[in-house]
Short mmCIF file of C-alpha atoms in Angstrom, two decimals:
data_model
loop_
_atom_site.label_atom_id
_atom_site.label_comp_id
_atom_site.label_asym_id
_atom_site.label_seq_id
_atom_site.Cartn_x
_atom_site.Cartn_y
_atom_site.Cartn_z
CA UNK Q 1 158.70 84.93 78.32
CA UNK Q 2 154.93 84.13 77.24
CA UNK Q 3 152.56 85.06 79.65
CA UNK Q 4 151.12 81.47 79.98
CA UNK Q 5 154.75 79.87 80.47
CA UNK Q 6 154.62 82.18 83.75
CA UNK Q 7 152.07 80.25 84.96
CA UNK Q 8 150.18 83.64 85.03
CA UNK Q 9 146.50 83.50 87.03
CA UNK Q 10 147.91 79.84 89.28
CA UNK Q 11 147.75 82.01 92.42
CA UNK Q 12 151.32 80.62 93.58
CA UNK Q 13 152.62 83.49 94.52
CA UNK Q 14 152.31 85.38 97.77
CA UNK Q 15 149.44 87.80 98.17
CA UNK Q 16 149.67 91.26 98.65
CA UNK Q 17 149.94 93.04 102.29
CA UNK Q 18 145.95 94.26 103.17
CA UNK Q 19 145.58 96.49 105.99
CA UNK Q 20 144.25 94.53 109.02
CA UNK Q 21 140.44 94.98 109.88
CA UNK Q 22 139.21 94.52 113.60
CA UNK Q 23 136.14 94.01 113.98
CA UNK Q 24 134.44 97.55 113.81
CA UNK Q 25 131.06 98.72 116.12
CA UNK Q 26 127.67 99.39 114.48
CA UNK Q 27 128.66 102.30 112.14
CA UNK Q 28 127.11 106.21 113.37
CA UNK Q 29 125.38 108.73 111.29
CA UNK Q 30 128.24 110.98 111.87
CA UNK Q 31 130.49 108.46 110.42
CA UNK Q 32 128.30 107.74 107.23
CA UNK Q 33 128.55 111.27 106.67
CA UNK Q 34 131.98 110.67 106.96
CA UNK Q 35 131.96 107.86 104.21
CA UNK Q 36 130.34 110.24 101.97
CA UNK Q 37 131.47 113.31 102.46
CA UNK Q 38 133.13 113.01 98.94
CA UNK Q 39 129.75 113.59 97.35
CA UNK Q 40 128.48 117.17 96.27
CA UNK Q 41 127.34 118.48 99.52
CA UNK Q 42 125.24 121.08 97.12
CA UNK Q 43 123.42 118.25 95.31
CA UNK Q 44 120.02 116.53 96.28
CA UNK Q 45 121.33 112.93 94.90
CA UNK Q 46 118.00 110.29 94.91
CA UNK Q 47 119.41 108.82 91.92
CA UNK Q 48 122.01 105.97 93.53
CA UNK Q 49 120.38 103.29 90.81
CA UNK Q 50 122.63 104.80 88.31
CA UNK Q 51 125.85 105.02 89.19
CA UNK Q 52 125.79 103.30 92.87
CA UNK Q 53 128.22 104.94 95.40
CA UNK Q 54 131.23 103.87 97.47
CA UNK Q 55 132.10 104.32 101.07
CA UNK Q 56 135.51 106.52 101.30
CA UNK Q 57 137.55 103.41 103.34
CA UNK Q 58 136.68 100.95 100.17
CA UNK Q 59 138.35 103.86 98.25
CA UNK Q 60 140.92 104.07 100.44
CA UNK Q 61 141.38 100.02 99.81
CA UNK Q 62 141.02 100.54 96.13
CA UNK Q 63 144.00 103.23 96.46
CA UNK Q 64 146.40 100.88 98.21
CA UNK Q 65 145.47 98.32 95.30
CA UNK Q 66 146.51 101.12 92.57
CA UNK Q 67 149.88 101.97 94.52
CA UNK Q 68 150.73 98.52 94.61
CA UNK Q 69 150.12 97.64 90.88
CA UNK Q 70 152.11 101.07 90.02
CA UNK Q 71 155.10 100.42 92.76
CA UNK Q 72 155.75 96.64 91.12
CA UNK Q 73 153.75 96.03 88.45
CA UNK Q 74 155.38 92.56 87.84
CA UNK Q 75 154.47 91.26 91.26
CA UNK Q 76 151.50 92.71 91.35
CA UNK Q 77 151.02 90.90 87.69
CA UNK Q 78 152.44 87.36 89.09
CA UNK Q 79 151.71 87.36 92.45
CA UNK Q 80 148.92 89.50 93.33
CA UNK Q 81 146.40 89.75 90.82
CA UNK Q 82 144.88 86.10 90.76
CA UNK Q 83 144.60 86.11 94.42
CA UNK Q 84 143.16 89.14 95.11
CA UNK Q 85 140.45 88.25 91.99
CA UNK Q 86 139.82 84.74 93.31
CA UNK Q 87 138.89 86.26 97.41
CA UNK Q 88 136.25 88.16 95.56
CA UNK Q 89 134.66 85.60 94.12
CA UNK Q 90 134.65 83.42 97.25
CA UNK Q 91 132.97 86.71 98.64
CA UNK Q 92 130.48 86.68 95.54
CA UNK Q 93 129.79 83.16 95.68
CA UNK Q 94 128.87 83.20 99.62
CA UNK Q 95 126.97 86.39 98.94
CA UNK Q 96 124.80 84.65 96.46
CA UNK Q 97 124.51 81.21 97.40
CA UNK Q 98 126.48 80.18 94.07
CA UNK Q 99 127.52 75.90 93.84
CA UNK Q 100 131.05 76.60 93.51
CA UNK Q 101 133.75 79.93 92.85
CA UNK Q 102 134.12 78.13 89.33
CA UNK Q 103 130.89 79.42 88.52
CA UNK Q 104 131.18 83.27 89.06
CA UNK Q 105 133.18 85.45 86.78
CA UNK Q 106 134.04 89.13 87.24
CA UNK Q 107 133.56 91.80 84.41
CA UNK Q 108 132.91 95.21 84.63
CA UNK Q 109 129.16 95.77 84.41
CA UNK Q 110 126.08 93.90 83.80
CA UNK Q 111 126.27 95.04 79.72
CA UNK Q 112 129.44 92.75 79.95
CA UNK Q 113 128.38 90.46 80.98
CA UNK Q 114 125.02 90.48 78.49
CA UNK Q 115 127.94 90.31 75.56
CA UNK Q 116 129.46 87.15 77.06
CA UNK Q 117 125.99 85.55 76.86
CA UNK Q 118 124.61 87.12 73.84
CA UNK Q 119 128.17 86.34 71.53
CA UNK Q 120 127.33 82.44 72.72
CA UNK Q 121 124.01 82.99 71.42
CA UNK Q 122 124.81 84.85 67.92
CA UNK Q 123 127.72 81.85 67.41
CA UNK Q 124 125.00 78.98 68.16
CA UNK Q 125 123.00 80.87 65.16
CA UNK Q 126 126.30 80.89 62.90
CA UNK Q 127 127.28 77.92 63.31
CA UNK Q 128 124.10 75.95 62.74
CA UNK Q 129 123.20 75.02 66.35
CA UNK Q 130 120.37 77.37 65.99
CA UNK Q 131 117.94 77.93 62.79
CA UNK Q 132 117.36 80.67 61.48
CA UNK Q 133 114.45 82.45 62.79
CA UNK Q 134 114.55 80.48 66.15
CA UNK Q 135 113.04 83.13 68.67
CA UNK Q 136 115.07 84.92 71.49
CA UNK Q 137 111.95 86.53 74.56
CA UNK Q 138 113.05 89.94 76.31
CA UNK Q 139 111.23 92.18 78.38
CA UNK Q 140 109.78 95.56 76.92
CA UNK Q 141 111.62 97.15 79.12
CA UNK Q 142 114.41 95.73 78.83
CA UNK Q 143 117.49 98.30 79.74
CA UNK Q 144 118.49 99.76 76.64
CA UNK Q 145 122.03 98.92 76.03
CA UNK Q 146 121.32 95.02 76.42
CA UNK Q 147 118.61 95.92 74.09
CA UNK Q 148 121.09 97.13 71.42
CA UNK Q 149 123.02 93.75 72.30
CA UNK Q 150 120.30 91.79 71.47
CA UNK Q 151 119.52 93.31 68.20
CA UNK Q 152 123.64 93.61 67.26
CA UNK Q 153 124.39 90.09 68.14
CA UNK Q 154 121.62 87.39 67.89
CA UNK Q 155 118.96 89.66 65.90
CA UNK Q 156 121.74 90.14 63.33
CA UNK Q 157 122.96 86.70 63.17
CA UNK Q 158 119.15 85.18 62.35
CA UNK Q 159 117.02 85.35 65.58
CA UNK Q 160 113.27 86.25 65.62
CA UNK Q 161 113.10 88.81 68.63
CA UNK Q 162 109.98 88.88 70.86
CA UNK Q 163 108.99 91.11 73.28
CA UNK Q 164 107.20 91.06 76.36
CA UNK Q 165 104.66 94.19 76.20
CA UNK Q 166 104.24 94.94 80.39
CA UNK Q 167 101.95 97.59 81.55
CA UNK Q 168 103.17 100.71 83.31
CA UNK Q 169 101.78 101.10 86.04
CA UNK Q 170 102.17 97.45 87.43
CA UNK Q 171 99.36 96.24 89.80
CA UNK Q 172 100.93 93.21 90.76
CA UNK Q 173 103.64 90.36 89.82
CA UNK Q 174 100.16 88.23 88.22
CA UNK Q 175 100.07 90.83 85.77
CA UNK Q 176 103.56 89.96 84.79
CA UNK Q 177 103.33 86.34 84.62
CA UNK Q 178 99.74 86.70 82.38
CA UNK Q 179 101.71 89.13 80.11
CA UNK Q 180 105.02 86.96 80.02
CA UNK Q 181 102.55 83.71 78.89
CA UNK Q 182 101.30 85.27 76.51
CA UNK Q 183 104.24 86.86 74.77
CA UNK Q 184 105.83 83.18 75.03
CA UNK Q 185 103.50 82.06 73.20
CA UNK Q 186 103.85 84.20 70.39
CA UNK Q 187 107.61 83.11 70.69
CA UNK Q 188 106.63 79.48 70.42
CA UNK Q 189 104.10 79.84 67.47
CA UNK Q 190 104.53 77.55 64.28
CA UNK Q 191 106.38 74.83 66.60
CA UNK Q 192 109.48 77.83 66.70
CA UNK Q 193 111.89 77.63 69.53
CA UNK Q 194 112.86 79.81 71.86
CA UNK Q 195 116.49 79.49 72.48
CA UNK Q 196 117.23 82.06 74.93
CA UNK Q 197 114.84 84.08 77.37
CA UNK Q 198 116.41 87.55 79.03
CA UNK Q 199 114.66 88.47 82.19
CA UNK Q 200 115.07 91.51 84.27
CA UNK Q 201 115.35 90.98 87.83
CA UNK Q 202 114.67 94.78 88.58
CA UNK Q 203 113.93 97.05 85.49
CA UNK Q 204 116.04 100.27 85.15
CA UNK Q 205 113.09 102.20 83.65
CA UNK Q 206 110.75 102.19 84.37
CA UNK Q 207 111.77 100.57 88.08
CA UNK Q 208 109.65 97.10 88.95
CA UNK Q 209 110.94 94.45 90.51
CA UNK Q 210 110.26 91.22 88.22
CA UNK Q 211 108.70 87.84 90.01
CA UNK Q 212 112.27 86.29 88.28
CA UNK Q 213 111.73 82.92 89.96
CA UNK Q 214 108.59 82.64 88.86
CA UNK Q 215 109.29 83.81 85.03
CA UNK Q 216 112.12 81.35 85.37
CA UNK Q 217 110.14 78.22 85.90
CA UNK Q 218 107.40 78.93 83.42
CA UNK Q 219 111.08 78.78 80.96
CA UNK Q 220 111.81 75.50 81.92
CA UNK Q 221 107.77 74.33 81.98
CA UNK Q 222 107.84 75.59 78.25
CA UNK Q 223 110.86 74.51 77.13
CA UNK Q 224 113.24 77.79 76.84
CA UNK Q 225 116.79 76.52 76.33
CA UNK Q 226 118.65 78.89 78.69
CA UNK Q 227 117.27 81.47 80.71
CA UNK Q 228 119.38 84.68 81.37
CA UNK Q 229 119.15 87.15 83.90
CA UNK Q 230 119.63 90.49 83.88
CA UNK Q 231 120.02 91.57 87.70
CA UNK Q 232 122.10 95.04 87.00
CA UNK Q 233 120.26 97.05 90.13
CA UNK Q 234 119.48 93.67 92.11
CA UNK Q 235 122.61 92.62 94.57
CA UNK Q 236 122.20 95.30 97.71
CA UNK Q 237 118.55 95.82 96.87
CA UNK Q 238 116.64 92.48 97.10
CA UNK Q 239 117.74 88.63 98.40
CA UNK Q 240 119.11 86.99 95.58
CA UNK Q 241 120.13 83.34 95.70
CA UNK Q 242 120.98 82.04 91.96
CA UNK Q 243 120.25 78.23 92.83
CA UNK Q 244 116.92 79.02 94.00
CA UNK Q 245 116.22 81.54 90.95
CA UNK Q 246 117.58 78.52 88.60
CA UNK Q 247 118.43 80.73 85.84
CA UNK Q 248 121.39 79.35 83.67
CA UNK Q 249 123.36 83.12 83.76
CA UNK Q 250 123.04 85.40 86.31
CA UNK Q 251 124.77 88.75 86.44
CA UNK Q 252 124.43 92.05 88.52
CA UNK Q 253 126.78 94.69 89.24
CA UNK Q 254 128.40 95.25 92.62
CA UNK Q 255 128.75 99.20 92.15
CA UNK Q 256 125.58 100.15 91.98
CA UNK Q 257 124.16 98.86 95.48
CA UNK Q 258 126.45 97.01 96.97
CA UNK Q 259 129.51 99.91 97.73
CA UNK Q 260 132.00 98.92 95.38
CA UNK Q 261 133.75 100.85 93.47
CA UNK Q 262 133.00 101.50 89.58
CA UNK Q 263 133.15 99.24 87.71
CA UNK Q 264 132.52 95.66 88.84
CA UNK Q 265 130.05 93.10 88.04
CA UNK Q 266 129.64 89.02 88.19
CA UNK Q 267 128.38 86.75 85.82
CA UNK Q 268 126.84 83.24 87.30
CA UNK Q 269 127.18 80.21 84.87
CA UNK Q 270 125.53 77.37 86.21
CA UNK Q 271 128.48 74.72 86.91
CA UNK Q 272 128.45 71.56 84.66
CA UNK Q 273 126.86 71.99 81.88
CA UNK Q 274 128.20 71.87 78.53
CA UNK Q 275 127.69 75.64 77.28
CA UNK Q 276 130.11 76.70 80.72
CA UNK Q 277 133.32 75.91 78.31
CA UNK Q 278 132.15 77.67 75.36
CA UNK Q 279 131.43 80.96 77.26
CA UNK Q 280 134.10 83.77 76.23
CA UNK Q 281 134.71 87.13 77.11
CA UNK Q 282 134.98 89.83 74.33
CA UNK Q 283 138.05 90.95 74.41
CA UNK Q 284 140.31 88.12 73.73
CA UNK Q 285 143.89 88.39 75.46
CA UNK Q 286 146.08 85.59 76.88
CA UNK Q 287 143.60 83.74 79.19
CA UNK Q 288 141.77 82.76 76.22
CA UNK Q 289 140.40 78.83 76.55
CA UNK Q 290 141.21 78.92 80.03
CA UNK Q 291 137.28 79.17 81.28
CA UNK Q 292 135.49 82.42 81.40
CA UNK Q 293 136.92 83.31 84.86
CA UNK Q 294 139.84 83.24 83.98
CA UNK Q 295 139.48 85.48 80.77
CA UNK Q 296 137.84 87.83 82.34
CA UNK Q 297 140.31 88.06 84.99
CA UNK Q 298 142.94 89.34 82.26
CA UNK Q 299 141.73 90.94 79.45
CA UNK Q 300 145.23 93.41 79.07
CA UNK Q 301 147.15 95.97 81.23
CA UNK Q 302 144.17 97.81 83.27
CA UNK Q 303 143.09 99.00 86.53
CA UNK Q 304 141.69 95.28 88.22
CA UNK Q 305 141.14 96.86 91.83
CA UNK Q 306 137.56 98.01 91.65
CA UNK Q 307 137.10 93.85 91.53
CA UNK Q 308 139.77 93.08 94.32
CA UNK Q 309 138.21 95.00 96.97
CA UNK Q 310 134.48 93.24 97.06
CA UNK Q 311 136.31 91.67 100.94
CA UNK Q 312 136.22 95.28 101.66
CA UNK Q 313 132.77 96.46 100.89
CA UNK Q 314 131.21 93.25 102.64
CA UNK Q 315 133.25 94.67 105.60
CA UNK Q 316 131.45 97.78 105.22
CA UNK Q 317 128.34 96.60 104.86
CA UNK Q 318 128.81 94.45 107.95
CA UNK Q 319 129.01 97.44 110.05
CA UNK Q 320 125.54 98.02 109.81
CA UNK Q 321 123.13 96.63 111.90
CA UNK Q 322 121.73 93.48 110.24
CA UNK Q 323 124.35 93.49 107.69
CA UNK Q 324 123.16 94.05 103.76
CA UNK Q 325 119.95 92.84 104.57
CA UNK Q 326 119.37 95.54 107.03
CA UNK Q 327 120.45 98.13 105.05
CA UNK Q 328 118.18 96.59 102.23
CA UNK Q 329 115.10 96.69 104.22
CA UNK Q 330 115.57 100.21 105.56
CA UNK Q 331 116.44 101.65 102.35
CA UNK Q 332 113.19 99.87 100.95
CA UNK Q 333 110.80 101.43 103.60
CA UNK Q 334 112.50 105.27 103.72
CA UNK Q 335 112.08 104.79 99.60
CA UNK Q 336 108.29 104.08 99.96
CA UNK Q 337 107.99 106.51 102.78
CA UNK Q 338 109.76 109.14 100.64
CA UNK Q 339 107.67 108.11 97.29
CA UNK Q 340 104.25 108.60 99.39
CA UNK Q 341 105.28 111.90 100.34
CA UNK Q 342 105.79 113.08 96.72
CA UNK Q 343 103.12 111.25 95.58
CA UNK Q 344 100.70 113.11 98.26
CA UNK Q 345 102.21 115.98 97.38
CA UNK Q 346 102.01 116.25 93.62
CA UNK Q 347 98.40 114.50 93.89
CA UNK Q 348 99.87 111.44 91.88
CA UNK Q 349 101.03 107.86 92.95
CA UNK Q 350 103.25 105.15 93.16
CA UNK Q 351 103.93 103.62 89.88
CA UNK Q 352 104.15 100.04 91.04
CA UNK Q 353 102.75 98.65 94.43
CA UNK Q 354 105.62 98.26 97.54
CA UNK Q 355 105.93 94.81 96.98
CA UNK Q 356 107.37 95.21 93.41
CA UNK Q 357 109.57 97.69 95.02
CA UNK Q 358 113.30 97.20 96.10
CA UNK Q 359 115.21 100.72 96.66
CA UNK Q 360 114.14 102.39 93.74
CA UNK Q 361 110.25 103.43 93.25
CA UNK Q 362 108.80 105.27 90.83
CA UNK Q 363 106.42 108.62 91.36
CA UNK Q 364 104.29 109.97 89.18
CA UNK Q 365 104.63 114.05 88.34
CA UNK Q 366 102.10 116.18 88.28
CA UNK Q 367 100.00 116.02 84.55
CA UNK Q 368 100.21 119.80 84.49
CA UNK Q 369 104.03 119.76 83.28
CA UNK Q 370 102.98 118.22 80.11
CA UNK Q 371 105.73 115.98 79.89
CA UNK Q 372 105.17 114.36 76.21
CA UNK Q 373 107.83 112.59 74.84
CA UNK Q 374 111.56 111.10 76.13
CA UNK Q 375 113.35 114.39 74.95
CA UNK Q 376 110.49 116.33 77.55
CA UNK Q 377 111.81 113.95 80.50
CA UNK Q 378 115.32 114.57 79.82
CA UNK Q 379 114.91 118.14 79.69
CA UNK Q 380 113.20 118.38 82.89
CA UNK Q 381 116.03 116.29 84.10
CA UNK Q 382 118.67 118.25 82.71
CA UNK Q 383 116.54 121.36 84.40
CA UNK Q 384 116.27 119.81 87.76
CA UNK Q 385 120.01 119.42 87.84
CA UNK Q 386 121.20 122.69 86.99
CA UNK Q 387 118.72 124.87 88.53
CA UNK Q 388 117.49 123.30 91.66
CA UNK Q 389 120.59 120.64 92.44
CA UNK Q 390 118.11 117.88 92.36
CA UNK Q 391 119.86 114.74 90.45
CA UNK Q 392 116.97 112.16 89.67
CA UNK Q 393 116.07 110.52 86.17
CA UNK Q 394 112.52 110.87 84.79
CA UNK Q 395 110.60 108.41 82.62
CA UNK Q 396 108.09 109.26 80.17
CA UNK Q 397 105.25 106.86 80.29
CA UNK Q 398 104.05 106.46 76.13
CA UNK Q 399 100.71 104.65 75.48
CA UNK Q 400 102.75 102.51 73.40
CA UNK Q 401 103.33 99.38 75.07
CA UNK Q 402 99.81 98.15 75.71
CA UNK Q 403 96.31 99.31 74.90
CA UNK Q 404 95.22 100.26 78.45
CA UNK Q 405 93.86 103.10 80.10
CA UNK Q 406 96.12 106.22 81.43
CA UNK Q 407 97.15 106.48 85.14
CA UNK Q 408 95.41 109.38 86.24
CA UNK Q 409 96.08 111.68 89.08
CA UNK Q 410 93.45 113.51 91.96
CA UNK Q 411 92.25 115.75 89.21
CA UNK Q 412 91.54 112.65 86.70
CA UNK Q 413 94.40 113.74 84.11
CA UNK Q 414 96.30 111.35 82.78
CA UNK Q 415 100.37 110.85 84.05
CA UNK Q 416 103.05 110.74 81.73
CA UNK Q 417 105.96 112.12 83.59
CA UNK Q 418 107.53 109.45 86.64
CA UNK Q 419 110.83 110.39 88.63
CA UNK Q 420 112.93 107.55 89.54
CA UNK Q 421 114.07 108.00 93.43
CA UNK Q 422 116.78 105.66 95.10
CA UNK Q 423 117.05 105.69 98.76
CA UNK Q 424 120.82 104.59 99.87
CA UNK Q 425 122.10 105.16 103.21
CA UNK Q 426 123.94 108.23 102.82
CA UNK Q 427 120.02 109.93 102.00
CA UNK Q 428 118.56 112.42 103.96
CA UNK Q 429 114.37 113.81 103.79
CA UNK Q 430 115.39 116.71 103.47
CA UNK Q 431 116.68 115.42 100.02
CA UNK Q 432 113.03 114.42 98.91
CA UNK Q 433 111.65 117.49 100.21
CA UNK Q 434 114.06 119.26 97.78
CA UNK Q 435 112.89 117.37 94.91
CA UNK Q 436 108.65 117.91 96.31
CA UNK Q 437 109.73 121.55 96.33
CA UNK Q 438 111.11 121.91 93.13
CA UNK Q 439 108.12 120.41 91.43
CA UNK Q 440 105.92 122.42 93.60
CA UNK Q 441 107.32 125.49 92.16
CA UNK Q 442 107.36 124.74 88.84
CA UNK Q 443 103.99 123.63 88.95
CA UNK Q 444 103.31 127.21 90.85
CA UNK Q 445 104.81 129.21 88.37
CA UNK Q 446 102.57 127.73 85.37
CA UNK Q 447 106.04 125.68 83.97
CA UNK Q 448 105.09 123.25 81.07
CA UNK Q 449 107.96 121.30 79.83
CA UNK Q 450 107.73 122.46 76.17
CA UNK Q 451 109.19 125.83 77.30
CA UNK Q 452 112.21 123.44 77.23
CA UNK Q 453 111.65 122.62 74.00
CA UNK Q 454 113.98 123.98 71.04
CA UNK Q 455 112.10 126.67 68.68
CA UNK Q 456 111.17 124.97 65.53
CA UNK Q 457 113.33 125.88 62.42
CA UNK Q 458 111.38 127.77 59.78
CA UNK Q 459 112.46 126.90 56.13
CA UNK Q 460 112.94 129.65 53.73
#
């Protein structure tokens, strides 16, 4: 029979058996190790922002998930799937203040969810609901693959693309807001309109927590039809309650900082409005015209449990004193503490003050590595890795973005090199002091990072 004469996704059936949780004591250090003790044991990892982690007993829920789908597929198909999809949600929707479980969908990542919104977008501009050369605002530094969304969806269908040109270093959120005026501005200029504004919450790289809110309500002072954000890094890192932001879409993922595991990510659609109904996701399968939720809850035969088990990481998290938000504020101090120490240590500096901080914070490298262009950082990465067992991404800082003067470090030469360092709970200082060392001898031993460099070809 057809899927839909099944009644597939009406959550009739019974659920699934889940192992029974009692209530568990504050979580040790010896059993954090515990929850980790998957990870390389030989690798310094400071780099959680870009692949997240999760705790071995939300694995071991995942697994149970897996056997069941493979044991009966059928029931797990009928009876199981819509259920299980629909308690993580709830979870979601508590998690971030959402109206309503109607208004959160589950895809895979934040990029996902970017398509959903972007598609909406690049039809409103095909079908004549947008003219031609009406303006769509983004951040410089914007993460790159929602970039590339931007520019294959609405760009391509007729949209004038601004940017927002924000300095690096950041001194505070004002600078921001006077930068994020201006650029909307330039969006507005000739009477054009701005149909759609995409706002970072945190910025991959480099790392800098965005005043959203604020950003938010200038949209709605200066007429911006919808307002999208782009949280990827921000649930597990910083408060976030989408009717207080007030954007119309909201996504981040929930495997990055929140211990599930990959992939899983919400989308918030503010509930009512008339746009909810004409949301779709990209891959078109039976669901289709039965609300986003419910498309993205079957897009074709797949493995659904990383989004089942959210109940299980909020269990996790709950066995840490103060819940997420105590793990957010400890990992936000150790990742300043730990970025001061570097910083002191390679004679540099924070990139951004604490404030615009969550768990993440950037570090400037010392100017003598000559780190001069994106293939440099990557190198240097790629270095790191292999011969010290250091995992952290590094950002190279062009004077591209705005005309203003270098970050310098104690010897008054300019900074182009940052490394990105996450501080989760599984993190150790003696991590960080791996990463200070390996620096410290490269700096030492008179290292530059265009011995990295490939030899130039010589033409005959």
């Amino acid at each position: 029979n057809d899927v839909s004469e099944n009644g597939h996704g009406n959550g009739n059936g019974p659920s699934p058996p889940r192992a029974k949780r009692p209530r568990a004591a504050l979580i040790s250090a010896a059993q954090i190790r515990d929850e980790f003790a998957h990870h390389d044991p030989a690798v310094a990892r400071v780099n959680n922002g870009s692949f997240g982690c999760c705790p071995a007993s939300v694995l071991e829920a995942q697994a149970r998930w897996q056997r069941l789908f493979l044991a009966q597929p059928d029931a797990f198909y009928f009876d199981g799937l819509q259920p299980g999809l629909r308690r993580s949600r709830a979870a979601v929707a508590a998690l971030v203040n959402a109206g309503d479980v109607s208004e959160i969908s589950l895809v895979d990542n934040a990029t996902t969810a970017a398509a959903i919104v972007l598609q909406h977008a690049a039809w409103s501009f095909a079908e004549g609901h947008f003219a031609r050369g009406d303006a769509v605002l983004m951040l410089h530094y914007a993460y790159g693959a929602v970039k590339k969304s931007i520019q294959a969806y609405v760009a391509r269908a007729g949209a004038t693309v601004v940017e927002v040109p924000l300095p690096f270093p950041v001194t505070s959120p004002d600078a921001i807001i006077t930068e994020f005026h201006a650029a909307l501005a330039v969006a507005k200029a000739g009477g054009r309109k701005v149909r759609l504004a995409v706002i970072d919450h945190i910025t991959s790289m480099p790392s800098v927590l965005i005043p959203v809110k604020e950003l938010v309500a200038i949209c709605r002072q200066e007429g911006v039809d919808k307002v999208f954000v782009d949280a990827a890094h921000s649930v597990g890192q910083v408060p976030v309650d989408v009717r207080d932001i007030g954007a119309d879409f909201y996504t981040s993922n929930l495997h990055k900082w929140f211990f599930c595991p990959p992939a899983v990510a919400f989308l918030h659609t503010r509930k009512g409005g008339p746009i909810t109904s004409q949301l779709h996701h990209p891959v078109v399968s039976h669901e289709y015209g039965n609300g986003l939720p419910m498309e993205s809850g079957w897009i074709g035969t797949r493995d659904y449990s990383a989004q089942i088990v959210v109940p299980e990481a909020i269990h996790f998290v709950n066995r840490f004193e103060g819940g997420i938000e105590g793990i957010r504020s400890r990992n936000h101090e150790k990742v300043i503490e730990m970025g001061r120490m570097l910083a002191e240590a390679w004679g540099t500096f924070l990139g951004s003050p604490p404030v615009m901080c969550g768990s993440m914070a950037m570090v400037g490298m010392p100017c003598c590595l000559c780190i001069e262009s994106d293939d440099d950082a990557l190198r240097v990465r790629t270095m790191l890795r292999k011969d010290f067992k250091v995992e952290v991404p590094i950002y190279y800082n062009s004077r591209q973005v705005k005309v203003q003067e270098m970050a310098k470090d104690n010897n008054s030469d300019p900074v182009t090199g940052y490394v990105r360092i996450s501080h989760q709970v599984y993190n150790v200082k003696e991590e960080y002091e791996r990463l200070r060392d390996a620096v410290n001898k490269l700096v030492a031993e008179g290292f530059t990072s265009a011995k990295l460099r490939p030899a130039e070809k010589v033409l005959l």
